[in-house]
C-alpha positions as a Python dict, from the first residue, in 0.01 Angstrom:
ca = {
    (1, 'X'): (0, 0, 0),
    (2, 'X'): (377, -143, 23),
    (3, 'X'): (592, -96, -220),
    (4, 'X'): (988, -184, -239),
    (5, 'X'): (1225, 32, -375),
    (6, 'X'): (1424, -166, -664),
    (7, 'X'): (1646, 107, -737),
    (8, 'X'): (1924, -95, -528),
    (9, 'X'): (1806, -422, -675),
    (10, 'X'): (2038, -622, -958),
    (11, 'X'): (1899, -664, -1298),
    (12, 'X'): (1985, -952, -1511),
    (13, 'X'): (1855, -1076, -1826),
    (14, 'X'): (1737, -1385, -1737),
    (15, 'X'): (1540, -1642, -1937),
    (16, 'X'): (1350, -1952, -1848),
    (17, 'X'): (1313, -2167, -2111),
    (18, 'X'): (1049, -2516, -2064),
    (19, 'X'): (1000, -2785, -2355),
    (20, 'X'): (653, -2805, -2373),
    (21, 'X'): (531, -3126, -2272),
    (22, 'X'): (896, -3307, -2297),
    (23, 'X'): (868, -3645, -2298),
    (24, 'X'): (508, -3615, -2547),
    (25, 'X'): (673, -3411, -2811),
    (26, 'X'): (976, -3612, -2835),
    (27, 'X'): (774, -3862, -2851),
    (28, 'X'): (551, -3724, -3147),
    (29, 'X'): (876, -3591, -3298),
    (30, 'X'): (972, -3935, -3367),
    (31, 'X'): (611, -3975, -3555),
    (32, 'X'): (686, -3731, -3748),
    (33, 'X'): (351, -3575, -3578),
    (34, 'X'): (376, -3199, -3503),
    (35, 'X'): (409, -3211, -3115),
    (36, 'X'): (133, -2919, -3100),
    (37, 'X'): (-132, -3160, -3305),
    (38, 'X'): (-44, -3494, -3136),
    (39, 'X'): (-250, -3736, -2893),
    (40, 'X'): (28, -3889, -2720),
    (41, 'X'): (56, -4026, -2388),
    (42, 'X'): (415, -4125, -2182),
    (43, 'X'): (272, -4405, -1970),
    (44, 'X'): (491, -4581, -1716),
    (45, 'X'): (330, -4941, -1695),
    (46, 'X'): (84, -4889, -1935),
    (47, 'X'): (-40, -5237, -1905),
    (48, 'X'): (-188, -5153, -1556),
    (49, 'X'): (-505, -5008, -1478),
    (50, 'X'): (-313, -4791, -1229),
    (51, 'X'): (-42, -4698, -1454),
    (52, 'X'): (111, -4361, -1456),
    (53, 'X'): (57, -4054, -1697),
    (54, 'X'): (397, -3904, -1704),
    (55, 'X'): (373, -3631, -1963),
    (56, 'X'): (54, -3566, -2197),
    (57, 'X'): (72, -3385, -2546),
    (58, 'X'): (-120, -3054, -2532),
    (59, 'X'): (-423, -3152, -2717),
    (60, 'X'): (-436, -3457, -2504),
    (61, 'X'): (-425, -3230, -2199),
    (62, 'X'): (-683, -2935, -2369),
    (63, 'X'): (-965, -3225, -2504),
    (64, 'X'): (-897, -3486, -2239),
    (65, 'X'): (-782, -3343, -1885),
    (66, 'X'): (-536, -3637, -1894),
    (67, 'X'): (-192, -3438, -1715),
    (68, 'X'): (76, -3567, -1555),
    (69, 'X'): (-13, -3782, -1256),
    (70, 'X'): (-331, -3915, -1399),
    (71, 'X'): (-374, -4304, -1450),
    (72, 'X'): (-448, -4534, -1741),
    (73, 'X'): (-823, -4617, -1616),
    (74, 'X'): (-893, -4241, -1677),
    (75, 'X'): (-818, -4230, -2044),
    (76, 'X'): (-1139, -4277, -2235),
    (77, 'X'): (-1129, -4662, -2384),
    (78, 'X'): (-1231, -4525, -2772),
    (79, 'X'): (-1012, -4213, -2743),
    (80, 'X'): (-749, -4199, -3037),
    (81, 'X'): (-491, -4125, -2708),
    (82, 'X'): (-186, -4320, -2825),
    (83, 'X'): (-33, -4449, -2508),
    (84, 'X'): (312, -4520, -2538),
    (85, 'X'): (578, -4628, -2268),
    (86, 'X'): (873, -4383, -2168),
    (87, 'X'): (1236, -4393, -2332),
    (88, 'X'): (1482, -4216, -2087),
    (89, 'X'): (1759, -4269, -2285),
    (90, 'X'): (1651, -4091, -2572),
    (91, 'X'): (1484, -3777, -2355),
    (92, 'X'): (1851, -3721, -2204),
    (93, 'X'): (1977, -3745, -2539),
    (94, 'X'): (1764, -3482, -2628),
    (95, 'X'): (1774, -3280, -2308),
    (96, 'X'): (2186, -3285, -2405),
    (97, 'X'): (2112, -3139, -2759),
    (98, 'X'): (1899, -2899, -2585),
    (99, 'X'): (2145, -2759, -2375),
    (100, 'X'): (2444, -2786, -2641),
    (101, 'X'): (2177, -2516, -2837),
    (102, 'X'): (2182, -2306, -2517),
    (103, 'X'): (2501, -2313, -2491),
    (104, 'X'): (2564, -2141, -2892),
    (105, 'X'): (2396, -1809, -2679),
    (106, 'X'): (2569, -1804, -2352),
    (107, 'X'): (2875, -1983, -2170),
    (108, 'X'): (2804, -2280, -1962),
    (109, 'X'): (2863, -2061, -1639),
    (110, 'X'): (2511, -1883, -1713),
    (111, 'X'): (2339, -2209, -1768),
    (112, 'X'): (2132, -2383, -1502),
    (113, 'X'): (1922, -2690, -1553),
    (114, 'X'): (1631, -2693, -1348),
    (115, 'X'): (1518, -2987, -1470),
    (116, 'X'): (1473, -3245, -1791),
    (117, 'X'): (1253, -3022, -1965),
    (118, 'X'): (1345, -2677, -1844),
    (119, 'X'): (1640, -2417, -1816),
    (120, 'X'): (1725, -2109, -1684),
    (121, 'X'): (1998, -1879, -1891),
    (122, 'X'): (2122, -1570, -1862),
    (123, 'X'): (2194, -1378, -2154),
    (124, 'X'): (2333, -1049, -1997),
    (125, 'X'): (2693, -1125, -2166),
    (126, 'X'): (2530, -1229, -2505),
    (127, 'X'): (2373, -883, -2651),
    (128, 'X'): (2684, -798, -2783),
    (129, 'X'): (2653, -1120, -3050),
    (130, 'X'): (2328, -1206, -3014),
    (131, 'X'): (2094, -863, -2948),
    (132, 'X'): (1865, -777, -2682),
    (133, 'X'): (1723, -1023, -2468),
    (134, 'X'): (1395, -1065, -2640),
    (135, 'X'): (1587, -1115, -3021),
    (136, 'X'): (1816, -1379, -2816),
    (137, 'X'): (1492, -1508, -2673),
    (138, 'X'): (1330, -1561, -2997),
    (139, 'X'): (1644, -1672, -3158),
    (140, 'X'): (1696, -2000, -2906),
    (141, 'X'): (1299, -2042, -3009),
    (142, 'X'): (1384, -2080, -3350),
    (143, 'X'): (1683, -2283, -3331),
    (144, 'X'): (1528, -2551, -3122),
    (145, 'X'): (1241, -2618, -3358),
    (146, 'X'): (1442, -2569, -3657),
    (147, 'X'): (1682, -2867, -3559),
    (148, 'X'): (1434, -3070, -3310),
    (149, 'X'): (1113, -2981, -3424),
    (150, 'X'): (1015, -2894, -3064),
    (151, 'X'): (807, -2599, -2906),
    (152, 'X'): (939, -2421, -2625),
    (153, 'X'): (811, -2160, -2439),
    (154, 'X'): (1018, -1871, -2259),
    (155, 'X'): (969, -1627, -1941),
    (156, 'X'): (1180, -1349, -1992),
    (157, 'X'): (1276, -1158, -1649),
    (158, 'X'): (1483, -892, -1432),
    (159, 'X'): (1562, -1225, -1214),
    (160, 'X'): (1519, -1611, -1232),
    (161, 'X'): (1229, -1577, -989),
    (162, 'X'): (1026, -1300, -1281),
    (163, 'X'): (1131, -1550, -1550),
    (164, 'X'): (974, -1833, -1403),
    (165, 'X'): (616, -1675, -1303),
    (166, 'X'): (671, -1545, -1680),
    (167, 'X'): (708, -1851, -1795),
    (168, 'X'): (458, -2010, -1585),
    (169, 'X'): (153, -1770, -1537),
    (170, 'X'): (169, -1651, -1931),
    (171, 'X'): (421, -1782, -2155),
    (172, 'X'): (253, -2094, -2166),
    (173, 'X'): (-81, -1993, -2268),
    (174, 'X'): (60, -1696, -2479),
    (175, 'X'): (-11, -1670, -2854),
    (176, 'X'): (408, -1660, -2924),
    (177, 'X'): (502, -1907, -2640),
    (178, 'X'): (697, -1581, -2453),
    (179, 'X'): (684, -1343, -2189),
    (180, 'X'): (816, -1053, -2038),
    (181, 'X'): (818, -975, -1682),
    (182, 'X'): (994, -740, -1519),
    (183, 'X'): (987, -545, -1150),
    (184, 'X'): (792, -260, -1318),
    (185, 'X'): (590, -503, -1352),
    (186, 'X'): (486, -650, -1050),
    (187, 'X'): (190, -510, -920),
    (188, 'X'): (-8, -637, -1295),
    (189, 'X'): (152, -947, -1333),
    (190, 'X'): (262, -1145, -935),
    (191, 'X'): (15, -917, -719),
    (192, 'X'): (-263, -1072, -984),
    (193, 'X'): (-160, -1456, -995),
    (194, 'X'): (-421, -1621, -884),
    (195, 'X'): (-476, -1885, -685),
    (196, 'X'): (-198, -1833, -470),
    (197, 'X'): (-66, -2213, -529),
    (198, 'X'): (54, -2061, -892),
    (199, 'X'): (290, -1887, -721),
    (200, 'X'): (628, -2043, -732),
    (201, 'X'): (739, -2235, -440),
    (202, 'X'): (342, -2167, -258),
    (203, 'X'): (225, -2540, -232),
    (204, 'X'): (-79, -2690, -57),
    (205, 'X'): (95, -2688, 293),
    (206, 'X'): (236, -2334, 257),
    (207, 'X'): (-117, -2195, 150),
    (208, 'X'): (-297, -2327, 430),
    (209, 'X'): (-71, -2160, 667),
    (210, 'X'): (-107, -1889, 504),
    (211, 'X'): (-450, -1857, 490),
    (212, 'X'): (-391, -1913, 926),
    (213, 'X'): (-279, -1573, 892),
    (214, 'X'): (-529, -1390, 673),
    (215, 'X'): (-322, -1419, 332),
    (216, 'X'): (-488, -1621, 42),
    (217, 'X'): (-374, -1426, -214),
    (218, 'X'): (-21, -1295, -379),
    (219, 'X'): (-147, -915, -314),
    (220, 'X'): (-254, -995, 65),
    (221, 'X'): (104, -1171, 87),
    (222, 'X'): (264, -892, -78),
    (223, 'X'): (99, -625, 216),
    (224, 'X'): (175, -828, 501),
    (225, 'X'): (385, -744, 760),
    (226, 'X'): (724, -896, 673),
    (227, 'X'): (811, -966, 1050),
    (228, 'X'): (501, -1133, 1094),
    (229, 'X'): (561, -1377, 865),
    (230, 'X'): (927, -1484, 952),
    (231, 'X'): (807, -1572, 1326),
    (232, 'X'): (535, -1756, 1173),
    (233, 'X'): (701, -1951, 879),
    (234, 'X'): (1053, -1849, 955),
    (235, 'X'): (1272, -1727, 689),
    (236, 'X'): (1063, -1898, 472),
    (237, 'X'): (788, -1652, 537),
    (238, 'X'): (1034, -1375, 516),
    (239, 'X'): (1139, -1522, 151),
    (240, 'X'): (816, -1555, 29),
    (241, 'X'): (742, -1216, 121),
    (242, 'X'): (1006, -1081, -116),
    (243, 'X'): (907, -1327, -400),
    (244, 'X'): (553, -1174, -397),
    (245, 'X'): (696, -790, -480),
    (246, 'X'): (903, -1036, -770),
    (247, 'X'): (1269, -991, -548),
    (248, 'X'): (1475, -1264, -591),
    (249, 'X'): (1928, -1184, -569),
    (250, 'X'): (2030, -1547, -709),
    (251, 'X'): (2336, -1482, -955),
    (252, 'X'): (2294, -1789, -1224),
    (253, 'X'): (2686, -1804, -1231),
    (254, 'X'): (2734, -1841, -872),
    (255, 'X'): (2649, -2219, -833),
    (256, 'X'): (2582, -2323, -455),
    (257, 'X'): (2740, -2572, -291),
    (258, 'X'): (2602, -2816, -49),
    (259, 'X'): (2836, -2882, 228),
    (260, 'X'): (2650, -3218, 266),
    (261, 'X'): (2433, -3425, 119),
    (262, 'X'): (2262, -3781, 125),
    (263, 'X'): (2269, -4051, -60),
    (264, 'X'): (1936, -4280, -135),
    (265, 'X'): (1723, -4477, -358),
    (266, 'X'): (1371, -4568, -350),
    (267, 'X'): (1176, -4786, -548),
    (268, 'X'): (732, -4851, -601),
    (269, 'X'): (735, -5213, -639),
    (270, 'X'): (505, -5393, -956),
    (271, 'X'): (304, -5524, -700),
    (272, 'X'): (211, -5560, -351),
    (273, 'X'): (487, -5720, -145),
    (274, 'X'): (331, -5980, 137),
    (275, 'X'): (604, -6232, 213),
    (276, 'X'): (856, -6053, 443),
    (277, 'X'): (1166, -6250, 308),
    (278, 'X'): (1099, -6105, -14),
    (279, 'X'): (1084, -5771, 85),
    (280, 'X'): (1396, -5770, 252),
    (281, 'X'): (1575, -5932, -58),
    (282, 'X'): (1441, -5606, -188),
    (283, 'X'): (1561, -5403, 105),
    (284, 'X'): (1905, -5568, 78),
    (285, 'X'): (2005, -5537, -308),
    (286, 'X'): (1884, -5141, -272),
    (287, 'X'): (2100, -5094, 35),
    (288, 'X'): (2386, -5246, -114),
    (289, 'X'): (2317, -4968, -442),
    (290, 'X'): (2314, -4715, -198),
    (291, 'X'): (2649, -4833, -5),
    (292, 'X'): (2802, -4873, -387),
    (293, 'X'): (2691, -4504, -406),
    (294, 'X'): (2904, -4407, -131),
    (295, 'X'): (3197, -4562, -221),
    (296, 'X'): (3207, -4429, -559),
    (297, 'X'): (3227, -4059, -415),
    (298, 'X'): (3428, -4113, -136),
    (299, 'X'): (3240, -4091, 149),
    (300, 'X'): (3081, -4278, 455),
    (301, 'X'): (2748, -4218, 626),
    (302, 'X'): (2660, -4142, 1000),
    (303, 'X'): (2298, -4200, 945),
    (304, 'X'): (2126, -4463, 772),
    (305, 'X'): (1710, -4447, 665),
    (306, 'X'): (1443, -4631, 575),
    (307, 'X'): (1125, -4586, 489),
    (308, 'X'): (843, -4838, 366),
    (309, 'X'): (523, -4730, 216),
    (310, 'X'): (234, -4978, 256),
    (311, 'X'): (-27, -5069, -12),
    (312, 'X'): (-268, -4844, -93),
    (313, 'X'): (-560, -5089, 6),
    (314, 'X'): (-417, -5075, 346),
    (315, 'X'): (-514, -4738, 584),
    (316, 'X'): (-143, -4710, 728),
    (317, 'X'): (82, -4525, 518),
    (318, 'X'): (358, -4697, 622),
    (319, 'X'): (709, -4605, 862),
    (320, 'X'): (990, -4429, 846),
    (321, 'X'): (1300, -4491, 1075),
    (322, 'X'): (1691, -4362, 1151),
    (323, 'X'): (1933, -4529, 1312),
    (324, 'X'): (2316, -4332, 1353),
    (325, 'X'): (2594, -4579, 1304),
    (326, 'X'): (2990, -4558, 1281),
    (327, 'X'): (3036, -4373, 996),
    (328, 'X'): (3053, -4667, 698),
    (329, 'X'): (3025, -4711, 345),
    (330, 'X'): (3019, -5090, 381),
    (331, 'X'): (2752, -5280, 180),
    (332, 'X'): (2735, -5513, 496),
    (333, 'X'): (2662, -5296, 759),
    (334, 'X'): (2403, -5077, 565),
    (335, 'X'): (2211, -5384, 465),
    (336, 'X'): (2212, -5463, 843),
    (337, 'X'): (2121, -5177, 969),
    (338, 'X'): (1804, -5147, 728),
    (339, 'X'): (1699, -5493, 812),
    (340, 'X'): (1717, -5392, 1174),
    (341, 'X'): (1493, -5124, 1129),
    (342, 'X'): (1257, -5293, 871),
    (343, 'X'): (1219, -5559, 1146),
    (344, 'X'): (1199, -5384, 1427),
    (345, 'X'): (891, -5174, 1287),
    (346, 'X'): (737, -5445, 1051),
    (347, 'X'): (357, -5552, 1111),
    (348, 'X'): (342, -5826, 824),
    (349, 'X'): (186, -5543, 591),
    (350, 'X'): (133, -5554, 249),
    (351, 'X'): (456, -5325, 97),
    (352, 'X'): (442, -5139, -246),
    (353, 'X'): (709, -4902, -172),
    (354, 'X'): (1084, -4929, -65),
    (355, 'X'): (1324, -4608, 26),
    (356, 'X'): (1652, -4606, 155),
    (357, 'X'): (1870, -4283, 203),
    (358, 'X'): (2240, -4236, 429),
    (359, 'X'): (2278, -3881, 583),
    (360, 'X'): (2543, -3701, 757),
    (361, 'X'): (2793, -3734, 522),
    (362, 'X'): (3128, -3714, 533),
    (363, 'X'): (3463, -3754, 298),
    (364, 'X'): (3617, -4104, 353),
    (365, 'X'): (3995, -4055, 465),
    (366, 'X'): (4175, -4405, 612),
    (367, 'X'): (4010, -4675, 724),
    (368, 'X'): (3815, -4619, 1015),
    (369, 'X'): (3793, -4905, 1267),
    (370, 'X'): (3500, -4998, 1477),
    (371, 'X'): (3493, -5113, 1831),
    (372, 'X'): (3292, -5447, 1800),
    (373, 'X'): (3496, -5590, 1508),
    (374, 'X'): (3874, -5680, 1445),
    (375, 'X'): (4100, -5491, 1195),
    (376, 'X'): (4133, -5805, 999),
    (377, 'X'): (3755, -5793, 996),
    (378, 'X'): (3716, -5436, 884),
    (379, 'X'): (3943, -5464, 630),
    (380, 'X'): (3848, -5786, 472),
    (381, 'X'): (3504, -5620, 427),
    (382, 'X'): (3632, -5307, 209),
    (383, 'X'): (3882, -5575, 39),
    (384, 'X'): (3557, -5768, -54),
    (385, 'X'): (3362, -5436, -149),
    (386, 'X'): (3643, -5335, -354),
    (387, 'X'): (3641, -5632, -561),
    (388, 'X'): (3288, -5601, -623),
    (389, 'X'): (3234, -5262, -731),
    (390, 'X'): (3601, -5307, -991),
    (391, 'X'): (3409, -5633, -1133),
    (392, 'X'): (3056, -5473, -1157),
    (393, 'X'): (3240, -5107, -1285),
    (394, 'X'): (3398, -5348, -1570),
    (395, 'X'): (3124, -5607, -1658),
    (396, 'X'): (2789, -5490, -1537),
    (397, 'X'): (2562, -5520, -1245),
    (398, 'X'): (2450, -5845, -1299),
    (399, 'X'): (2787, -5987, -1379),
    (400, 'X'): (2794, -6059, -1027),
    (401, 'X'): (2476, -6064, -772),
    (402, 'X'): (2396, -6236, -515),
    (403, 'X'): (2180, -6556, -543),
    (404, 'X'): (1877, -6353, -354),
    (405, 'X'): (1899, -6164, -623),
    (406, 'X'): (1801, -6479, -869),
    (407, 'X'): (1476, -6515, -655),
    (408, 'X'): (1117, -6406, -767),
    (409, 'X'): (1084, -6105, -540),
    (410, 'X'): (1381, -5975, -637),
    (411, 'X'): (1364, -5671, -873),
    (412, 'X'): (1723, -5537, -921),
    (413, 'X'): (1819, -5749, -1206),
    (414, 'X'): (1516, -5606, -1421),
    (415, 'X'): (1570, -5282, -1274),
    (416, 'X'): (1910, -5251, -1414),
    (417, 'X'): (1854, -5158, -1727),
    (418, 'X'): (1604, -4895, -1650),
    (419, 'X'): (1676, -4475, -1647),
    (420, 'X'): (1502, -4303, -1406),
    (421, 'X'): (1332, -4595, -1281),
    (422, 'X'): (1173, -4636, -1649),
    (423, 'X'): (1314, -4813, -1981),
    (424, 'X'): (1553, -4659, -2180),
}
């Protein structure tokens, strides 16, 4: 049997910390339902048959199976579900109040949001005010439902990686809502989560190649032979070998930063989209977003993408195409370059999804002139960007669009006002 030595290995007191069910219990909150005894549903486009479940209250999820991802057609027609559209605005708000909570227990430095609804801390620095880990855990418990009326949950760990499967594989289901975890541990708690796809960061694709190589559980991936795996999956393989004996160095405080990134946007349509003039109306006012994007950091892309996702009722997924360019944060030539490459790979299919993303980034310094067009040209076309983003900054997005924009395919008007792609 294989067993690390974690003598060498850093301890931290690490907590992860998830809102259970998020969007549902603020939702109930405001009710003035407890969010443990509520049947509440966050439904984006609730008025559609094929509208999306995007959080479920836990009774809803225990009586009902309705979960995240499922639709309106499979909520029972005489449940007493109460399906109620999302409000972004007010989940952030909360997510902020959250965090200013977390922040009474440790300094922002030992704070990292994973996501909306969940938080890693680590308290190592905080015993001195605040007790051991488990009195600080408890403590951040009681705080949030004193003042929000919210339930959290917590995975309590030696490392962010023992926190989460804590949190995850019993925390959740725990009596208390907590969880302790630690590399003593390991082979009762990781070596016994089960199936392996509960293991953080093991999806469907990762399993299956797995199971290529004999492994279909955490234990088997735990006894494998390390080198094996990192010629197979590459370091990934050689990561996830570590994760199953619960190993995991990440320092909270020592943020990472990307050298690069992209910038993108993608949209699902209301509907199907069959007339190609108003899909590229579409394709346009989302390029020009994504070329605003780029301007407001400072940078220019090398590398513009698109990707369209057909209809569902169609067998073709869809396409997805690159095309490198000079490197550009003008509106213009983005929106050109995805129309080339819509058209160029466009069978007159029914579209019901749009995405656009611009890679190889890099900082904008003077302006950079192009080969096929004049100074005066190049120029003129920042001048003309420039104007647009200081009169949108001041007034709004739809203080000045074009008259596409004004046209019934066109969607970024309505989609202003939207967070996260949903109302606010």
């Amino acid at each position: 049997m294989i067993r690390l030595d974690y003598s060498t290995e850093p301890r931290r007191d690490i907590l992860c910390i998830d809102v259970k069910s998020f969007f549902a219990s603020v939702e109930s909150v405001k009710r003035g339902i407890h969010p443990l005894k509520s049947y509440i549903v966050v439904m984006s486009k609730p008025e559609q048959e094929g509208g999306l479940v995007l959080a479920a209250s836990p009774r809803v999820k225990e009586e009902y199976g309705i979960k995240t991802g499922s639709r309106r057609y499979e909520i029972p027609k005489n449940s007493n579900i109460q399906i109620v559209e999302p409000r972004m605005s007010l989940y952030l708000k909360v997510n902020v109040m959250i965090n200013d909570i977390f922040q009474e227990f440790i300094s922002s430095e030992d704070l990292h949001i994973y996501s909306i609804d969940e938080s890693f801390l680590d308290v190592t620095s905080s015993h001195a005010l605040f007790g051991t880990t488990k009195e600080i855990a408890v403590k951040i418990q009681q705080a949030i439902w004193q003042r929000l009326h919210l339930v959290t949950a917590i995975g309590i760990g030696d490392n962010p990686l023992l926190a989460k499967l804590a949190l995850d594989n019993e925390a959740k289901d725990s009596p208390n809502f907590m969880a302790d975890w630690h590399y003593e541990d390991v082979e009762k708690t990781i070596w016994r989560i089960h199936p392996i796809t509960e293991m953080w960061g093991v999806g469907n694709k990762t399993a299956n190649n797995l199971v290529k190589l004999g492994i279909d559980s955490v234990y088997r991936l735990s006894q494998h032979d390390v080198s094996a795996l990192k010629r197979v999956q590459g370091v990934i393989g050689e990561q996830l070998f570590y994760h199953a004996h619960g190993i995991d160095r990440s320092i909270l405080s020592e943020k990472y930063q990307t050298l690069s990134k992209s910038y993108g946007k993608s949209q699902i349509l209301d509907r199907d989209y069959i007339q190609q003039a108003e899909i590229e109306v579409v394709i346009k006012e989302m390029a020009e977003q994504v070329a605003a994007r780029l301007r407001s950091h400072y940078v220019e892309t090398q590398v513009v993408h698109l990707t369209i996702g057909f209809s569902k009722e169609v067998s073709e997924k869809g396409f997805s195409h690159q095309l490198k360019v000079f490197p550009t944060a003008a509106s213009q030539k983005i929106m050109d370059t995805c129309l080339y490459l819509f058209r160029a790979h466009y069978q007159q299919e029914p579209v019901r999804q749009i995405s656009i993303s611009c890679g190889k980034i890099q900082a904008k310094t003077d302006v950079q002139l192009n080969l096929f067009e004049s100074e005066e040209q190049t120029i003129r076309k920042e001048k003309i960007d420039q104007i647009i983003d200081l009169v949108r900054n001041k007034y709004g997005y739809t203080s000045l669009v074009h008259a596409s924009s004004l046209t019934s395919g066109a969607t970024a008007i309505k989609r202003n006002g939207l967070v996260g792609g949903h109302k606010g």
